[in-house]
Amino acid sequence: GQQVMQIPQYQHVQEGEDFTTYCNSSTTLSNIQWYKQRPGGHPVFLIQLVKSGEVKKQKRLTFQFGEAKKNSSLHITATQTTDVGTYFCAGPLGNAGNMLTFGGGTRLMVKP
Amino acid sequence: NAGVTQTPKFRVLKTGQSMTLLCAQDMNHEYMYWYRQDPGMGLRLIHYSVGEGTTAKGEVPDGYNVSRLKKQNFLLGLESAAPSQTSVYFCASSYRAGRNTEAFFGQGTRLTVV
């Protein structure tokens, strides 16, 4: 069936290092969303990408949507301890695109 | 502005018991979702609804039923709880799935089945 996959599952970095998580869909997506979940919290929306090849930035976070609209990435420059959490990508799957389907997430741990 | 509210926040059930999780949103969203989150498994879609009176199966619907009698409420039922249903359950809502909109999540319900 249609899936959204994310790698890596875990990432340990030293504070100040960069971090990247990758998301791949088995099917072309109309858009992709990114969420962050802090430990013990609930997912919180970060951004949505819609256009092929789109790149968006939020301070130290850079989001990209692939040309084929089947993959995406989130890059964090110079990580901080406040970046700790799990980052999820999500896309609308299903025949009608009504199933908001999440990737498995990448858990980021930052050593101070 | 409450957003998405889930009740209860915690619950312990014995195997075979039934219960209903309630999700309420005050943002007039059409779409509502129920997810379960297990360690290392991400968020898996159980059921969803695209409007009042409609429901559909997600990725892992077995053992669960849902109802959307009112636009603002989405109920998740477990008829006969099993230990495999121990999980954290999240409800979410949005105006539409993936149409320049975001999904808002509730705080979650931590369910333990013993």
mmCIF file of C-alpha atoms in Angstrom:
data_model
loop_
_atom_site.group_PDB
_atom_site.id
_atom_site.type_symbol
_atom_site.label_atom_id
_atom_site.label_comp_id
_atom_site.label_asym_id
_atom_site.label_seq_id
_atom_site.Cartn_x
_atom_site.Cartn_y
_atom_site.Cartn_z
ATOM 1 C CA GLY A 1 0.000 0.000 0.000
ATOM 2 C CA GLN A 2 0.917 3.654 -0.058
ATOM 3 C CA GLN A 3 3.545 4.561 2.475
ATOM 4 C CA VAL A 4 5.627 7.402 3.788
ATOM 5 C CA MET A 5 9.078 6.408 5.001
ATOM 6 C CA GLN A 6 11.640 8.375 6.963
ATOM 7 C CA ILE A 7 15.327 7.931 7.692
ATOM 8 C CA PRO A 8 17.185 7.830 9.938
ATOM 9 C CA GLN A 9 15.083 6.592 12.838
ATOM 10 C CA TYR A 10 17.456 8.123 15.404
ATOM 11 C CA GLN A 11 20.213 10.714 15.283
ATOM 12 C CA HIS A 12 22.592 11.780 18.032
ATOM 13 C CA VAL A 13 24.494 15.007 17.370
ATOM 14 C CA GLN A 14 26.761 17.295 19.329
ATOM 15 C CA GLU A 15 25.316 20.730 19.868
ATOM 16 C CA GLY A 16 26.370 22.907 16.971
ATOM 17 C CA GLU A 17 26.431 20.089 14.417
ATOM 18 C CA ASP A 18 24.021 19.924 11.524
ATOM 19 C CA PHE A 19 21.156 17.435 11.206
ATOM 20 C CA THR A 20 19.146 16.139 8.255
ATOM 21 C CA THR A 21 16.142 13.837 8.052
ATOM 22 C CA TYR A 22 14.792 12.396 4.808
ATOM 23 C CA CYS A 23 11.284 11.474 3.812
ATOM 24 C CA ASN A 24 10.194 9.318 0.887
ATOM 25 C CA SER A 25 6.736 8.497 -0.388
ATOM 26 C CA SER A 26 5.758 5.492 -2.471
ATOM 27 C CA THR A 27 3.510 7.777 -4.499
ATOM 28 C CA THR A 28 3.519 11.355 -5.763
ATOM 29 C CA LEU A 29 2.223 13.765 -3.147
ATOM 30 C CA SER A 30 0.171 16.895 -3.683
ATOM 31 C CA ASN A 31 2.034 18.376 -0.734
ATOM 32 C CA ILE A 32 4.097 17.374 2.275
ATOM 33 C CA GLN A 33 3.935 18.613 5.845
ATOM 34 C CA TRP A 34 6.505 18.540 8.633
ATOM 35 C CA TYR A 35 5.764 18.279 12.348
ATOM 36 C CA LYS A 36 7.838 18.336 15.523
ATOM 37 C CA GLN A 37 6.998 16.417 18.669
ATOM 38 C CA ARG A 38 8.822 17.272 21.860
ATOM 39 C CA PRO A 39 9.344 14.444 24.381
ATOM 40 C CA GLY A 40 6.063 13.814 26.156
ATOM 41 C CA GLY A 41 4.220 16.227 23.888
ATOM 42 C CA HIS A 42 2.017 16.133 20.850
ATOM 43 C CA PRO A 43 2.970 16.786 17.204
ATOM 44 C CA VAL A 44 3.063 20.439 16.239
ATOM 45 C CA PHE A 45 2.927 21.642 12.646
ATOM 46 C CA LEU A 46 6.087 23.244 11.272
ATOM 47 C CA ILE A 47 5.525 23.815 7.579
ATOM 48 C CA GLN A 48 3.857 22.655 4.386
ATOM 49 C CA LEU A 49 5.501 22.362 0.953
ATOM 50 C CA VAL A 50 3.361 22.277 -2.167
ATOM 51 C CA LYS A 51 5.417 23.022 -5.268
ATOM 52 C CA SER A 52 7.867 20.733 -7.011
ATOM 53 C CA GLY A 53 11.430 21.646 -5.976
ATOM 54 C CA GLU A 54 10.189 24.061 -3.321
ATOM 55 C CA VAL A 55 12.610 25.206 -0.620
ATOM 56 C CA LYS A 56 11.485 26.994 2.519
ATOM 57 C CA LYS A 57 13.470 28.261 5.485
ATOM 58 C CA GLN A 58 12.550 28.922 9.077
ATOM 59 C CA LYS A 59 15.586 30.378 10.839
ATOM 60 C CA ARG A 60 18.000 27.418 11.106
ATOM 61 C CA LEU A 61 15.559 24.935 9.503
ATOM 62 C CA THR A 62 15.532 24.337 5.732
ATOM 63 C CA PHE A 63 12.805 22.259 4.120
ATOM 64 C CA GLN A 64 12.934 20.881 0.583
ATOM 65 C CA PHE A 65 10.369 19.149 -1.617
ATOM 66 C CA GLY A 66 11.748 16.970 -4.389
ATOM 67 C CA GLU A 67 11.245 17.661 -8.076
ATOM 68 C CA ALA A 68 9.134 14.522 -8.451
ATOM 69 C CA LYS A 69 7.146 15.398 -5.310
ATOM 70 C CA LYS A 70 7.929 12.015 -3.806
ATOM 71 C CA ASN A 71 10.639 12.991 -1.357
ATOM 72 C CA SER A 72 11.459 15.736 1.080
ATOM 73 C CA SER A 73 14.112 16.700 3.589
ATOM 74 C CA LEU A 74 14.498 18.783 6.705
ATOM 75 C CA HIS A 75 17.930 20.211 7.502
ATOM 76 C CA ILE A 76 18.801 21.924 10.765
ATOM 77 C CA THR A 77 21.964 24.028 10.837
ATOM 78 C CA ALA A 78 23.948 24.279 14.062
ATOM 79 C CA THR A 79 21.637 22.285 16.283
ATOM 80 C CA GLN A 80 20.684 23.511 19.734
ATOM 81 C CA THR A 81 19.347 21.602 22.727
ATOM 82 C CA THR A 82 15.948 23.148 22.022
ATOM 83 C CA ASP A 83 15.849 21.191 18.749
ATOM 84 C CA VAL A 84 15.487 17.912 20.653
ATOM 85 C CA GLY A 85 12.415 15.945 19.655
ATOM 86 C CA THR A 86 10.989 13.753 16.931
ATOM 87 C CA TYR A 87 10.476 15.179 13.457
ATOM 88 C CA PHE A 88 7.744 13.728 11.288
ATOM 89 C CA CYS A 89 6.857 14.217 7.664
ATOM 90 C CA ALA A 90 3.272 13.619 6.566
ATOM 91 C CA GLY A 91 1.481 13.433 3.258
ATOM 92 C CA PRO A 92 -2.097 13.041 2.039
ATOM 93 C CA LEU A 93 -2.418 9.477 0.777
ATOM 94 C CA GLY A 94 -5.360 7.294 -0.186
ATOM 95 C CA ASN A 95 -7.424 7.374 -3.358
ATOM 96 C CA ALA A 96 -8.925 10.737 -2.526
ATOM 97 C CA GLY A 97 -5.875 12.075 -0.723
ATOM 98 C CA ASN A 98 -7.799 12.233 2.524
ATOM 99 C CA MET A 99 -5.538 10.060 4.647
ATOM 100 C CA LEU A 100 -2.941 12.241 6.350
ATOM 101 C CA THR A 101 -0.205 9.609 6.662
ATOM 102 C CA PHE A 102 2.895 10.081 8.760
ATOM 103 C CA GLY A 103 6.387 8.773 8.330
ATOM 104 C CA GLY A 104 7.991 6.865 11.189
ATOM 105 C CA GLY A 105 9.765 9.973 12.431
ATOM 106 C CA THR A 106 13.374 10.810 13.201
ATOM 107 C CA ARG A 107 14.246 11.246 16.836
ATOM 108 C CA LEU A 108 16.910 13.911 17.313
ATOM 109 C CA MET A 109 19.039 13.929 20.437
ATOM 110 C CA VAL A 110 21.481 16.795 21.030
ATOM 111 C CA LYS A 111 24.428 16.558 23.403
ATOM 112 C CA PRO A 112 25.274 19.892 25.044
ATOM 113 C CA ASN B 1 -9.424 28.853 22.471
ATOM 114 C CA ALA B 2 -9.327 25.158 23.373
ATOM 115 C CA GLY B 3 -8.330 23.749 19.940
ATOM 116 C CA VAL B 4 -8.476 19.940 20.109
ATOM 117 C CA THR B 5 -9.412 18.376 23.438
ATOM 118 C CA GLN B 6 -9.125 14.689 24.234
ATOM 119 C CA THR B 7 -10.679 12.897 27.180
ATOM 120 C CA PRO B 8 -9.563 11.054 29.164
ATOM 121 C CA LYS B 9 -5.832 11.777 29.367
ATOM 122 C CA PHE B 10 -4.995 8.467 31.025
ATOM 123 C CA ARG B 11 -6.818 5.179 31.355
ATOM 124 C CA VAL B 12 -6.068 1.647 32.485
ATOM 125 C CA LEU B 13 -8.320 -1.103 31.152
ATOM 126 C CA LYS B 14 -8.532 -4.798 31.801
ATOM 127 C CA THR B 15 -8.453 -7.115 28.808
ATOM 128 C CA GLY B 16 -11.934 -7.452 27.360
ATOM 129 C CA GLN B 17 -13.267 -4.169 28.737
ATOM 130 C CA SER B 18 -14.656 -1.513 26.471
ATOM 131 C CA MET B 19 -14.180 2.214 26.423
ATOM 132 C CA THR B 20 -14.702 5.309 24.318
ATOM 133 C CA LEU B 21 -12.178 8.070 23.733
ATOM 134 C CA LEU B 22 -13.648 11.467 22.995
ATOM 135 C CA CYS B 23 -12.141 14.107 20.763
ATOM 136 C CA ALA B 24 -13.644 17.572 20.511
ATOM 137 C CA GLN B 25 -12.515 20.464 18.330
ATOM 138 C CA ASP B 26 -13.770 24.023 18.302
ATOM 139 C CA MET B 27 -12.200 25.174 15.023
ATOM 140 C CA ASN B 28 -15.049 24.089 12.724
ATOM 141 C CA HIS B 29 -12.708 21.630 10.970
ATOM 142 C CA GLU B 30 -14.160 19.178 8.472
ATOM 143 C CA TYR B 31 -11.484 16.511 8.818
ATOM 144 C CA MET B 32 -10.730 14.598 11.980
ATOM 145 C CA TYR B 33 -8.285 11.746 12.588
ATOM 146 C CA TRP B 34 -7.397 9.170 15.202
ATOM 147 C CA TYR B 35 -3.790 7.977 15.433
ATOM 148 C CA ARG B 36 -1.972 5.615 17.710
ATOM 149 C CA GLN B 37 1.677 6.086 18.601
ATOM 150 C CA ASP B 38 3.868 3.229 19.739
ATOM 151 C CA PRO B 39 7.612 3.416 20.455
ATOM 152 C CA GLY B 40 9.542 3.318 17.197
ATOM 153 C CA MET B 41 6.358 3.110 15.098
ATOM 154 C CA GLY B 42 5.570 6.732 14.496
ATOM 155 C CA LEU B 43 1.956 7.804 14.126
ATOM 156 C CA ARG B 44 -0.347 5.270 12.523
ATOM 157 C CA LEU B 45 -3.763 6.291 11.259
ATOM 158 C CA ILE B 46 -6.609 4.264 12.765
ATOM 159 C CA HIS B 47 -9.721 5.913 11.313
ATOM 160 C CA TYR B 48 -10.557 9.290 9.898
ATOM 161 C CA SER B 49 -13.562 11.380 8.957
ATOM 162 C CA VAL B 50 -13.980 13.937 6.196
ATOM 163 C CA GLY B 51 -17.213 15.336 7.554
ATOM 164 C CA GLU B 52 -20.128 14.902 9.914
ATOM 165 C CA GLY B 53 -21.702 11.483 9.538
ATOM 166 C CA THR B 54 -18.811 9.991 7.539
ATOM 167 C CA THR B 55 -15.947 7.777 8.646
ATOM 168 C CA ALA B 56 -13.286 5.730 6.873
ATOM 169 C CA LYS B 57 -10.626 3.178 7.748
ATOM 170 C CA GLY B 58 -7.009 4.151 8.047
ATOM 171 C CA GLU B 59 -3.882 2.002 8.205
ATOM 172 C CA VAL B 60 -4.656 0.054 11.392
ATOM 173 C CA PRO B 61 -8.460 -0.005 11.913
ATOM 174 C CA ASP B 62 -8.915 -3.501 13.341
ATOM 175 C CA GLY B 63 -10.283 -3.587 16.888
ATOM 176 C CA TYR B 64 -11.564 -0.001 16.760
ATOM 177 C CA ASN B 65 -14.779 1.717 15.764
ATOM 178 C CA VAL B 66 -15.502 5.408 15.326
ATOM 179 C CA SER B 67 -18.435 7.740 15.041
ATOM 180 C CA ARG B 68 -18.850 11.358 13.946
ATOM 181 C CA LEU B 69 -22.407 12.281 14.814
ATOM 182 C CA LYS B 70 -21.519 15.940 15.316
ATOM 183 C CA LYS B 71 -18.993 17.918 13.322
ATOM 184 C CA GLN B 72 -17.034 18.922 16.392
ATOM 185 C CA ASN B 73 -16.767 15.447 17.936
ATOM 186 C CA PHE B 74 -14.988 12.275 16.854
ATOM 187 C CA LEU B 75 -15.306 9.223 19.082
ATOM 188 C CA LEU B 76 -12.975 6.229 19.099
ATOM 189 C CA GLY B 77 -14.325 3.017 20.613
ATOM 190 C CA LEU B 78 -12.632 -0.139 21.770
ATOM 191 C CA GLU B 79 -15.237 -2.874 22.118
ATOM 192 C CA SER B 80 -13.000 -5.512 23.701
ATOM 193 C CA ALA B 81 -9.614 -4.126 24.690
ATOM 194 C CA ALA B 82 -6.477 -6.198 24.150
ATOM 195 C CA PRO B 83 -2.938 -5.649 25.505
ATOM 196 C CA SER B 84 -1.826 -4.915 21.918
ATOM 197 C CA GLN B 85 -3.954 -1.773 22.090
ATOM 198 C CA THR B 86 -1.758 -0.302 24.818
ATOM 199 C CA SER B 87 -0.590 2.905 23.205
ATOM 200 C CA VAL B 88 -0.806 6.666 23.153
ATOM 201 C CA TYR B 89 -3.779 7.826 21.108
ATOM 202 C CA PHE B 90 -3.833 11.194 19.383
ATOM 203 C CA CYS B 91 -6.751 12.926 17.791
ATOM 204 C CA ALA B 92 -6.194 15.602 15.167
ATOM 205 C CA SER B 93 -8.305 17.870 13.025
ATOM 206 C CA SER B 94 -7.853 20.037 9.956
ATOM 207 C CA TYR B 95 -9.903 21.999 7.443
ATOM 208 C CA ARG B 96 -8.909 19.570 4.689
ATOM 209 C CA ALA B 97 -6.253 16.909 4.280
ATOM 210 C CA GLY B 98 -3.226 18.547 2.763
ATOM 211 C CA ARG B 99 -4.782 21.616 1.221
ATOM 212 C CA ASN B 100 -2.656 24.462 2.549
ATOM 213 C CA THR B 101 -3.727 23.667 6.033
ATOM 214 C CA GLU B 102 -2.256 22.086 9.092
ATOM 215 C CA ALA B 103 -3.430 19.341 11.405
ATOM 216 C CA PHE B 104 -3.950 20.338 15.037
ATOM 217 C CA PHE B 105 -3.383 17.639 17.608
ATOM 218 C CA GLY B 106 -4.873 16.987 21.002
ATOM 219 C CA GLN B 107 -2.700 16.316 24.033
ATOM 220 C CA GLY B 108 -3.069 12.558 23.696
ATOM 221 C CA THR B 109 -4.607 9.723 25.716
ATOM 222 C CA ARG B 110 -2.272 7.212 27.317
ATOM 223 C CA LEU B 111 -4.083 3.865 27.401
ATOM 224 C CA THR B 112 -2.782 0.766 29.163
ATOM 225 C CA VAL B 113 -4.531 -2.567 28.743
ATOM 226 C CA VAL B 114 -3.597 -5.156 31.363
#
